[in-house]
mmCIF file of C-alpha atoms and ligand atoms in Angstrom:
data_model
loop_
_atom_site.group_PDB
_atom_site.id
_atom_site.type_symbol
_atom_site.label_atom_id
_atom_site.label_comp_id
_atom_site.label_asym_id
_atom_site.label_seq_id
_atom_site.Cartn_x
_atom_site.Cartn_y
_atom_site.Cartn_z
ATOM 1 C CA MET J 1 -0.625 42.210 41.088
ATOM 2 C CA LYS J 2 0.890 38.805 41.913
ATOM 3 C CA THR J 3 1.712 37.314 38.434
ATOM 4 C CA ILE J 4 1.678 38.866 34.940
ATOM 5 C CA SER J 5 1.638 37.039 31.602
ATOM 6 C CA LEU J 6 3.118 38.404 28.475
ATOM 7 C CA VAL J 7 3.588 37.377 24.856
ATOM 8 C CA LYS J 8 6.962 35.771 25.005
ATOM 9 C CA PRO J 9 9.534 38.679 24.514
ATOM 10 C CA ASP J 10 12.399 38.877 21.957
ATOM 11 C CA ASP J 11 15.697 40.554 22.614
ATOM 12 C CA TRP J 12 16.538 42.722 19.491
ATOM 13 C CA HIS J 13 20.171 43.305 20.518
ATOM 14 C CA LEU J 14 22.253 40.554 22.227
ATOM 15 C CA HIS J 15 25.855 39.590 22.480
ATOM 16 C CA LEU J 16 26.184 35.797 22.945
ATOM 17 C CA ARG J 17 29.949 35.369 22.259
ATOM 18 C CA SER J 18 31.182 32.072 20.936
ATOM 19 C CA GLY J 19 32.859 28.923 22.217
ATOM 20 C CA PRO J 20 32.777 27.981 26.074
ATOM 21 C CA ALA J 21 31.525 31.572 26.911
ATOM 22 C CA MET J 22 28.788 31.524 24.646
ATOM 23 C CA ARG J 23 27.768 28.002 25.907
ATOM 24 C CA SER J 24 27.648 29.404 29.529
ATOM 25 C CA VAL J 25 25.145 32.170 28.771
ATOM 26 C CA VAL J 26 23.031 31.092 25.770
ATOM 27 C CA GLU J 27 20.578 29.189 27.960
ATOM 28 C CA MET J 28 19.356 32.231 29.954
ATOM 29 C CA SER J 29 18.350 34.301 26.851
ATOM 30 C CA ALA J 30 16.676 31.007 25.418
ATOM 31 C CA ALA J 31 14.769 30.657 28.492
ATOM 32 C CA GLN J 32 13.358 34.117 28.421
ATOM 33 C CA MET J 33 13.203 35.287 24.581
ATOM 34 C CA GLY J 34 11.719 33.704 21.724
ATOM 35 C CA ARG J 35 14.024 35.192 19.255
ATOM 36 C CA ALA J 36 17.093 37.396 19.541
ATOM 37 C CA ILE J 37 19.217 39.536 17.264
ATOM 38 C CA ILE J 38 22.828 38.117 17.850
ATOM 39 C CA MET J 39 25.572 40.829 17.285
ATOM 40 C CA PRO J 40 28.495 40.057 14.983
ATOM 41 C CA ASN J 41 31.380 41.434 16.941
ATOM 42 C CA LEU J 42 33.437 38.370 17.579
ATOM 43 C CA LEU J 43 36.923 37.928 16.901
ATOM 44 C CA PRO J 44 37.231 37.753 14.002
ATOM 45 C CA PRO J 45 33.901 39.309 13.285
ATOM 46 C CA ILE J 46 30.978 37.781 11.424
ATOM 47 C CA LYS J 47 31.269 39.332 7.933
ATOM 48 C CA ASN J 48 29.253 37.240 5.264
ATOM 49 C CA THR J 49 26.585 34.875 5.191
ATOM 50 C CA ASN J 50 28.570 31.561 5.510
ATOM 51 C CA GLN J 51 30.000 32.971 8.765
ATOM 52 C CA ALA J 52 26.729 34.025 10.048
ATOM 53 C CA LEU J 53 25.251 30.685 9.360
ATOM 54 C CA ALA J 54 28.119 28.702 10.951
ATOM 55 C CA TYR J 55 27.845 30.950 14.017
ATOM 56 C CA ARG J 56 24.205 30.248 14.233
ATOM 57 C CA ALA J 57 24.660 26.615 14.092
ATOM 58 C CA GLU J 58 27.253 26.743 16.756
ATOM 59 C CA ILE J 59 24.412 28.671 18.888
ATOM 60 C CA MET J 60 21.880 26.016 17.848
ATOM 61 C CA GLU J 61 24.049 23.205 18.974
ATOM 62 C CA ALA J 62 24.585 24.580 22.296
ATOM 63 C CA LEU J 63 20.816 24.888 22.994
ATOM 64 C CA PRO J 64 18.738 22.336 25.092
ATOM 65 C CA SER J 65 16.432 20.754 22.799
ATOM 66 C CA ASP J 66 13.248 21.665 25.036
ATOM 67 C CA LEU J 67 13.851 25.276 24.552
ATOM 68 C CA SER J 68 12.625 27.036 21.163
ATOM 69 C CA PHE J 69 14.757 29.990 20.713
ATOM 70 C CA SER J 70 15.577 31.389 17.234
ATOM 71 C CA PRO J 71 18.869 33.295 16.974
ATOM 72 C CA LEU J 72 18.676 35.898 14.203
ATOM 73 C CA MET J 73 21.984 36.747 12.692
ATOM 74 C CA THR J 74 23.709 39.988 11.769
ATOM 75 C CA LEU J 75 26.562 40.916 9.454
ATOM 76 C CA TYR J 76 29.343 43.216 10.795
ATOM 77 C CA LEU J 77 29.531 46.118 8.401
ATOM 78 C CA THR J 78 33.055 47.075 7.023
ATOM 79 C CA ASP J 79 34.456 49.569 4.479
ATOM 80 C CA LYS J 80 34.961 46.353 2.299
ATOM 81 C CA THR J 81 31.479 44.964 2.672
ATOM 82 C CA THR J 82 30.408 44.171 -0.948
ATOM 83 C CA ILE J 83 26.943 44.355 -2.566
ATOM 84 C CA LYS J 84 27.165 40.707 -3.189
ATOM 85 C CA ASP J 85 27.445 40.266 0.783
ATOM 86 C CA ILE J 86 24.165 41.964 1.065
ATOM 87 C CA GLU J 87 22.587 40.357 -1.687
ATOM 88 C CA SER J 88 23.403 37.019 -0.115
ATOM 89 C CA ALA J 89 22.340 38.027 3.324
ATOM 90 C CA ALA J 90 19.068 39.377 2.050
ATOM 91 C CA THR J 91 17.969 35.767 0.813
ATOM 92 C CA GLU J 92 18.766 34.263 3.949
ATOM 93 C CA PRO J 93 15.791 34.330 6.490
ATOM 94 C CA ASN J 94 18.127 33.871 9.392
ATOM 95 C CA ILE J 95 20.047 36.690 8.525
ATOM 96 C CA ILE J 96 17.928 39.862 9.642
ATOM 97 C CA ALA J 97 20.138 42.909 9.518
ATOM 98 C CA VAL J 98 23.486 44.649 9.083
ATOM 99 C CA LYS J 99 25.304 46.079 12.063
ATOM 100 C CA PHE J 100 27.232 49.463 11.798
ATOM 101 C CA TYR J 101 30.196 49.923 14.183
ATOM 102 C CA PRO J 102 32.067 52.974 13.748
ATOM 103 C CA ALA J 103 35.551 51.886 13.686
ATOM 104 C CA GLY J 104 37.020 51.833 17.437
ATOM 105 C CA ALA J 105 33.755 52.787 18.951
ATOM 106 C CA THR J 106 33.451 49.747 21.097
ATOM 107 C CA THR J 107 34.473 46.165 21.852
ATOM 108 C CA ASN J 108 35.733 44.339 18.833
ATOM 109 C CA SER J 109 34.984 47.322 16.419
ATOM 110 C CA GLN J 110 38.520 47.908 15.217
ATOM 111 C CA GLY J 111 37.417 46.458 11.776
ATOM 112 C CA GLY J 112 34.175 48.793 11.514
ATOM 113 C CA VAL J 113 33.530 51.390 9.339
ATOM 114 C CA THR J 114 35.716 54.420 8.961
ATOM 115 C CA SER J 115 33.417 56.799 6.903
ATOM 116 C CA ILE J 116 29.857 56.773 5.803
ATOM 117 C CA GLU J 117 30.993 57.781 2.113
ATOM 118 C CA LYS J 118 32.681 54.361 1.912
ATOM 119 C CA ILE J 119 29.576 52.208 2.404
ATOM 120 C CA SER J 120 27.034 54.377 0.460
ATOM 121 C CA PRO J 121 26.708 51.753 -2.287
ATOM 122 C CA VAL J 122 26.137 49.110 0.302
ATOM 123 C CA LEU J 123 23.394 51.267 1.924
ATOM 124 C CA GLU J 124 21.986 51.856 -1.213
ATOM 125 C CA VAL J 125 21.349 48.096 -1.761
ATOM 126 C CA MET J 126 20.306 47.609 1.730
ATOM 127 C CA GLN J 127 17.665 50.152 1.049
ATOM 128 C CA LYS J 128 16.640 48.474 -1.977
ATOM 129 C CA LEU J 129 16.317 44.965 -0.584
ATOM 130 C CA ASP J 130 14.771 46.093 2.680
ATOM 131 C CA VAL J 131 17.594 45.065 5.022
ATOM 132 C CA PRO J 132 17.736 47.158 8.202
ATOM 133 C CA LEU J 133 20.868 48.851 9.450
ATOM 134 C CA LEU J 134 21.540 48.540 13.113
ATOM 135 C CA VAL J 135 23.565 51.611 14.361
ATOM 136 C CA HIS J 136 26.101 51.730 17.204
ATOM 137 C CA GLY J 137 25.734 55.513 17.314
ATOM 138 C CA GLU J 138 28.866 57.135 18.797
ATOM 139 C CA VAL J 139 31.472 59.016 17.045
ATOM 140 C CA THR J 140 35.127 58.047 17.785
ATOM 141 C CA ASP J 141 36.781 61.458 17.164
ATOM 142 C CA ALA J 142 39.319 61.789 20.094
ATOM 143 C CA ASN J 143 38.290 65.493 20.566
ATOM 144 C CA VAL J 144 34.640 64.634 21.074
ATOM 145 C CA ASP J 145 33.915 63.968 24.870
ATOM 146 C CA ILE J 146 32.814 60.488 25.620
ATOM 147 C CA PHE J 147 29.661 61.871 27.198
ATOM 148 C CA ASP J 148 28.750 63.841 23.827
ATOM 149 C CA ARG J 149 29.633 61.060 21.444
ATOM 150 C CA GLU J 150 25.935 59.884 20.896
ATOM 151 C CA GLU J 151 24.727 63.385 20.285
ATOM 152 C CA VAL J 152 27.530 64.155 17.889
ATOM 153 C CA PHE J 153 26.867 60.870 15.971
ATOM 154 C CA ILE J 154 23.215 61.918 15.427
ATOM 155 C CA ASP J 155 24.228 65.489 14.307
ATOM 156 C CA LYS J 156 27.121 64.537 12.112
ATOM 157 C CA VAL J 157 26.431 61.001 10.836
ATOM 158 C CA LEU J 158 22.807 59.784 11.416
ATOM 159 C CA GLU J 159 21.217 62.792 10.183
ATOM 160 C CA LYS J 160 22.971 62.235 6.921
ATOM 161 C CA VAL J 161 22.220 58.679 6.602
ATOM 162 C CA VAL J 162 18.493 59.106 7.266
ATOM 163 C CA ARG J 163 18.578 62.229 4.809
ATOM 164 C CA ASN J 164 20.401 60.260 1.874
ATOM 165 C CA PHE J 165 18.435 56.684 2.300
ATOM 166 C CA PRO J 166 14.761 57.839 2.951
ATOM 167 C CA SER J 167 13.404 54.236 3.088
ATOM 168 C CA LEU J 168 16.338 52.359 4.653
ATOM 169 C CA LYS J 169 15.040 51.010 8.116
ATOM 170 C CA ILE J 170 17.394 51.904 10.979
ATOM 171 C CA VAL J 171 17.713 51.033 14.441
ATOM 172 C CA LEU J 172 19.678 53.370 16.631
ATOM 173 C CA GLU J 173 20.732 50.877 19.323
ATOM 174 C CA HIS J 174 21.076 51.076 23.072
ATOM 175 C CA ILE J 175 20.038 54.921 23.148
ATOM 176 C CA THR J 176 21.530 56.738 26.110
ATOM 177 C CA THR J 177 20.241 60.426 25.687
ATOM 178 C CA LYS J 178 17.207 62.698 25.547
ATOM 179 C CA THR J 179 18.723 64.197 22.304
ATOM 180 C CA ALA J 180 18.348 60.414 20.805
ATOM 181 C CA VAL J 181 14.863 60.052 22.155
ATOM 182 C CA ASP J 182 13.939 63.323 20.494
ATOM 183 C CA PHE J 183 15.500 62.534 17.350
ATOM 184 C CA ILE J 184 13.685 58.894 16.941
ATOM 185 C CA LEU J 185 10.321 60.746 17.850
ATOM 186 C CA GLY J 186 10.892 63.417 15.485
ATOM 187 C CA SER J 187 11.665 60.902 12.529
ATOM 188 C CA SER J 188 9.547 58.723 10.391
ATOM 189 C CA LYS J 189 8.314 55.187 11.231
ATOM 190 C CA ARG J 190 11.277 53.410 9.703
ATOM 191 C CA LEU J 191 13.616 54.727 12.333
ATOM 192 C CA ALA J 192 13.501 52.916 15.850
ATOM 193 C CA ALA J 193 15.482 52.512 18.953
ATOM 194 C CA THR J 194 16.246 49.926 21.447
ATOM 195 C CA ILE J 195 16.697 50.595 25.143
ATOM 196 C CA THR J 196 18.801 48.523 27.509
ATOM 197 C CA PRO J 197 17.878 47.819 31.327
ATOM 198 C CA GLN J 198 21.029 49.382 32.575
ATOM 199 C CA HIS J 199 20.324 52.887 30.881
ATOM 200 C CA LEU J 200 16.773 52.687 32.300
ATOM 201 C CA ILE J 201 17.919 51.565 35.941
ATOM 202 C CA ALA J 202 21.216 53.662 36.097
ATOM 203 C CA ASN J 203 22.969 56.722 35.454
ATOM 204 C CA ARG J 204 26.581 57.800 35.662
ATOM 205 C CA ASN J 205 26.357 58.308 39.341
ATOM 206 C CA HIS J 206 25.797 54.687 39.985
ATOM 207 C CA MET J 207 29.164 53.967 38.057
ATOM 208 C CA LEU J 208 31.113 56.836 39.433
ATOM 209 C CA VAL J 209 29.995 58.016 43.039
ATOM 210 C CA GLY J 210 31.678 56.382 46.066
ATOM 211 C CA GLY J 211 34.144 54.499 43.861
ATOM 212 C CA ILE J 212 34.533 53.422 40.411
ATOM 213 C CA ARG J 213 32.289 50.371 39.581
ATOM 214 C CA PRO J 214 33.344 48.470 36.336
ATOM 215 C CA HIS J 215 30.218 46.234 36.127
ATOM 216 C CA TYR J 216 28.222 49.390 35.310
ATOM 217 C CA TYR J 217 30.648 50.330 32.348
ATOM 218 C CA CYS J 218 29.271 49.774 28.789
ATOM 219 C CA LEU J 219 29.318 51.706 25.651
ATOM 220 C CA PRO J 220 27.542 53.953 25.099
ATOM 221 C CA VAL J 221 28.460 55.234 28.539
ATOM 222 C CA LEU J 222 25.639 55.930 31.095
ATOM 223 C CA LYS J 223 24.613 59.504 30.922
ATOM 224 C CA ARG J 224 23.001 61.836 33.348
ATOM 225 C CA GLN J 225 19.839 61.232 35.469
ATOM 226 C CA LYS J 226 18.360 64.504 34.100
ATOM 227 C CA PRO J 227 17.580 64.767 31.317
ATOM 228 C CA ASP J 228 18.782 61.517 29.852
ATOM 229 C CA GLN J 229 17.818 58.644 32.156
ATOM 230 C CA LYS J 230 14.418 60.335 32.647
ATOM 231 C CA ALA J 231 13.746 60.770 28.907
ATOM 232 C CA LEU J 232 14.536 57.118 28.455
ATOM 233 C CA LEU J 233 12.232 55.927 31.077
ATOM 234 C CA LYS J 234 9.463 58.112 29.544
ATOM 235 C CA ALA J 235 10.076 56.796 26.025
ATOM 236 C CA ALA J 236 10.333 53.161 27.038
ATOM 237 C CA THR J 237 7.246 53.293 29.024
ATOM 238 C CA SER J 238 5.270 55.401 26.681
ATOM 239 C CA GLY J 239 3.661 52.761 24.452
ATOM 240 C CA ASN J 240 5.301 54.358 21.454
ATOM 241 C CA PRO J 241 6.118 51.517 18.988
ATOM 242 C CA LYS J 242 9.464 53.171 18.096
ATOM 243 C CA PHE J 243 11.026 51.945 21.512
ATOM 244 C CA PHE J 244 11.664 48.409 22.012
ATOM 245 C CA LEU J 245 13.737 45.982 24.096
ATOM 246 C CA GLY J 246 17.319 45.127 23.260
ATOM 247 C CA THR J 247 19.251 44.308 26.250
ATOM 248 C CA ASP J 248 22.816 44.868 24.775
ATOM 249 C CA SER J 249 23.780 41.920 27.314
ATOM 250 C CA ALA J 250 27.481 41.931 26.871
ATOM 251 C CA PRO J 251 29.250 39.335 28.974
ATOM 252 C CA HIS J 252 32.839 39.577 29.779
ATOM 253 C CA ASP J 253 35.222 37.576 32.099
ATOM 254 C CA ARG J 254 35.316 39.450 35.365
ATOM 255 C CA HIS J 255 39.149 39.707 34.937
ATOM 256 C CA GLU J 256 38.613 41.669 31.747
ATOM 257 C CA LYS J 257 36.232 44.304 33.554
ATOM 258 C CA GLU J 258 37.864 44.411 36.932
ATOM 259 C CA SER J 259 41.132 45.777 35.515
ATOM 260 C CA ALA J 260 43.176 49.008 35.092
ATOM 261 C CA CYS J 261 41.724 49.170 31.729
ATOM 262 C CA GLY J 262 38.316 47.359 32.032
ATOM 263 C CA CYS J 263 36.392 46.544 28.737
ATOM 264 C CA ALA J 264 32.725 47.769 28.232
ATOM 265 C CA GLY J 265 29.585 45.654 28.530
ATOM 266 C CA VAL J 266 26.968 44.946 31.099
ATOM 267 C CA PHE J 267 25.750 41.341 31.488
ATOM 268 C CA SER J 268 21.798 41.485 32.008
ATOM 269 C CA ALA J 269 20.642 38.260 29.928
ATOM 270 C CA TYR J 270 20.285 36.416 33.219
ATOM 271 C CA ALA J 271 17.165 38.376 34.116
ATOM 272 C CA ALA J 272 16.573 40.723 31.157
ATOM 273 C CA ILE J 273 12.568 40.398 31.483
ATOM 274 C CA GLU J 274 12.549 40.727 35.416
ATOM 275 C CA LEU J 275 14.953 43.880 35.111
ATOM 276 C CA TYR J 276 12.502 45.561 32.623
ATOM 277 C CA ALA J 277 9.407 44.453 34.715
ATOM 278 C CA ALA J 278 10.963 46.348 37.755
ATOM 279 C CA VAL J 279 11.390 49.493 35.470
ATOM 280 C CA PHE J 280 8.022 49.414 34.328
ATOM 281 C CA GLU J 281 6.294 48.783 37.614
ATOM 282 C CA ALA J 282 8.333 51.630 39.442
ATOM 283 C CA GLU J 283 7.112 53.939 36.491
ATOM 284 C CA GLY J 284 3.396 52.745 36.970
ATOM 285 C CA ALA J 285 3.450 51.412 33.425
ATOM 286 C CA MET J 286 3.193 47.587 34.073
ATOM 287 C CA GLU J 287 0.548 47.576 31.175
ATOM 288 C CA LYS J 288 3.015 48.880 28.650
ATOM 289 C CA LEU J 289 5.521 46.263 29.467
ATOM 290 C CA GLU J 290 4.388 43.702 26.861
ATOM 291 C CA GLY J 291 4.191 46.241 23.905
ATOM 292 C CA PHE J 292 7.920 47.149 24.486
ATOM 293 C CA SER J 293 9.025 43.577 25.298
ATOM 294 C CA SER J 294 7.053 41.485 22.733
ATOM 295 C CA ILE J 295 5.028 43.449 20.178
ATOM 296 C CA PHE J 296 6.984 46.660 18.775
ATOM 297 C CA GLY J 297 9.905 44.608 17.863
ATOM 298 C CA PRO J 298 8.556 42.073 15.771
ATOM 299 C CA ASP J 299 6.265 44.732 14.205
ATOM 300 C CA PHE J 300 9.209 46.852 13.265
ATOM 301 C CA TYR J 301 11.040 43.877 11.586
ATOM 302 C CA GLY J 302 7.910 42.601 10.132
ATOM 303 C CA LEU J 303 7.895 39.328 11.981
ATOM 304 C CA PRO J 304 4.920 37.534 13.720
ATOM 305 C CA HIS J 305 4.545 37.811 17.385
ATOM 306 C CA ASN J 306 5.562 34.895 19.364
ATOM 307 C CA GLN J 307 2.898 32.338 19.997
ATOM 308 C CA GLU J 308 3.952 31.396 23.521
ATOM 309 C CA THR J 309 3.556 33.335 26.585
ATOM 310 C CA VAL J 310 5.629 33.865 29.767
ATOM 311 C CA THR J 311 4.675 34.655 33.409
ATOM 312 C CA LEU J 312 6.407 36.575 35.790
ATOM 313 C CA GLU J 313 5.428 36.301 39.321
ATOM 314 C CA ARG J 314 6.264 38.706 42.378
ATOM 315 C CA LYS J 315 8.656 36.819 44.252
ATOM 316 C CA ALA J 316 11.882 38.592 45.857
ATOM 317 C CA TRP J 317 15.119 36.744 44.906
ATOM 318 C CA LYS J 318 18.581 37.702 45.233
ATOM 319 C CA VAL J 319 20.849 38.124 42.088
ATOM 320 C CA PRO J 320 23.827 35.811 42.513
ATOM 321 C CA MET J 321 27.445 37.428 42.918
ATOM 322 C CA GLN J 322 28.474 35.703 39.777
ATOM 323 C CA TYR J 323 27.793 33.276 37.222
ATOM 324 C CA GLU J 324 30.257 30.559 35.626
ATOM 325 C CA PHE J 325 31.473 31.915 32.059
ATOM 326 C CA GLY J 326 33.739 29.784 29.902
ATOM 327 C CA GLY J 327 35.674 28.190 32.842
ATOM 328 C CA SER J 328 35.790 31.830 34.617
ATOM 329 C CA GLN J 329 33.125 33.961 35.912
ATOM 330 C CA VAL J 330 30.817 36.821 34.686
ATOM 331 C CA ILE J 331 29.402 39.365 37.172
ATOM 332 C CA PRO J 332 25.755 40.147 36.438
ATOM 333 C CA PHE J 333 24.158 43.500 36.407
ATOM 334 C CA LEU J 334 23.006 44.321 40.122
ATOM 335 C CA ALA J 335 24.900 41.340 41.585
ATOM 336 C CA GLY J 336 23.899 40.799 45.018
ATOM 337 C CA THR J 337 20.902 42.835 45.006
ATOM 338 C CA GLU J 338 17.288 41.734 45.220
ATOM 339 C CA LEU J 339 14.768 41.685 42.525
ATOM 340 C CA SER J 340 11.075 41.717 42.897
ATOM 341 C CA TRP J 341 9.880 39.780 39.875
ATOM 342 C CA ARG J 342 10.861 36.269 38.728
ATOM 343 C CA LEU J 343 10.151 34.450 35.481
ATOM 344 C CA VAL J 344 8.225 31.310 36.071
ATOM 345 C CA LYS J 345 9.943 28.532 34.366
HETATM 346 C C1 LIG U 1 29.446 45.382 23.803
HETATM 347 C C2 LIG U 1 30.399 44.269 23.841
HETATM 348 O O1 LIG U 1 30.948 44.056 24.973
HETATM 349 O O2 LIG U 1 30.438 43.458 22.700
HETATM 350 N N1 LIG U 1 29.825 46.323 24.721
HETATM 351 C C3 LIG U 1 29.054 47.181 25.434
HETATM 352 O O3 LIG U 1 29.448 48.069 26.370
HETATM 353 N N2 LIG U 1 27.822 47.604 24.979
HETATM 354 C C4 LIG U 1 29.593 46.101 22.271
HETATM 355 C C5 LIG U 1 28.478 47.232 22.088
HETATM 356 O O4 LIG U 1 27.386 46.917 21.836
HETATM 357 O O5 LIG U 1 28.953 48.384 22.086
HETATM 358 ZN ZN1 LIG U 2 25.807 45.798 21.695
#
């Protein structure tokens, strides 16, 4: 196989940042993706319709006119989010969902949700108005080991939300464990999950053996090869529509990551579809790539498939060691290595 054409993919979980940093990376996603769900964890976070639309306008302004790319915005859920906030977002087609960060779980999540009880009335309205809940699935309890935080979240929080809100649409974002895969498989159609390139390509050995590699560090943290990475590979390439593309590409200034206290986030947007293509090819499942990348996501959100197509060609190329990023640099995932597929531009 020398080339492969796909319905243009979408990225259902993307961090674009803002200001000069956003302007450095937005074109990369726009070149690959028809749409992307833009995460609201800016400083300060995007908490209401006006802020989301202003952020969207900033992104649109930064886009070159020859690229058709539609940013789908999200609100950052807090203990103080009101029913009015949800009602207003629900009437706005460019706002697609609400993002639930447990307070303190990840980058800029300090203002997130402190307890599920506090947001019950808001979840009730989201269920009624069919606004999906996007979940960062990790508990933040200091007594829970960081490698167990997703499993404990599923057991202690998500299970309850699913039970109490039986028709709320939920996406468990960037799943990392076999437990998460099994939970998704065992639940109804209104529950789905995104899977990132790094959780398919790497496991915690890549991050920790032979030296600590900060550019592999993201949250939820990379888990074991067996059973976790293997379960993710199987789920992504299975053709089950409950699993779809969400890169969680999360660029940070290299100095913020190469530090005594480096922050979480892997930057993959520069070659998102090429990274997934490498995974699907290695798994002998190239024919399943289009469903995962371009079909199951829009079907879950009730949106049309993209009209355009993209072509990938088999052509070895070397990932740059760095990209310009808001006047500094960002180190891409797999910097300096060779990728075998390239998007034809
Ligand atoms: C994300 C970021 O940097 O915004 N980091 C990450 O490791 N994934 C936040 C998130 O999605 O957890
Ligand atoms: Zn994320």
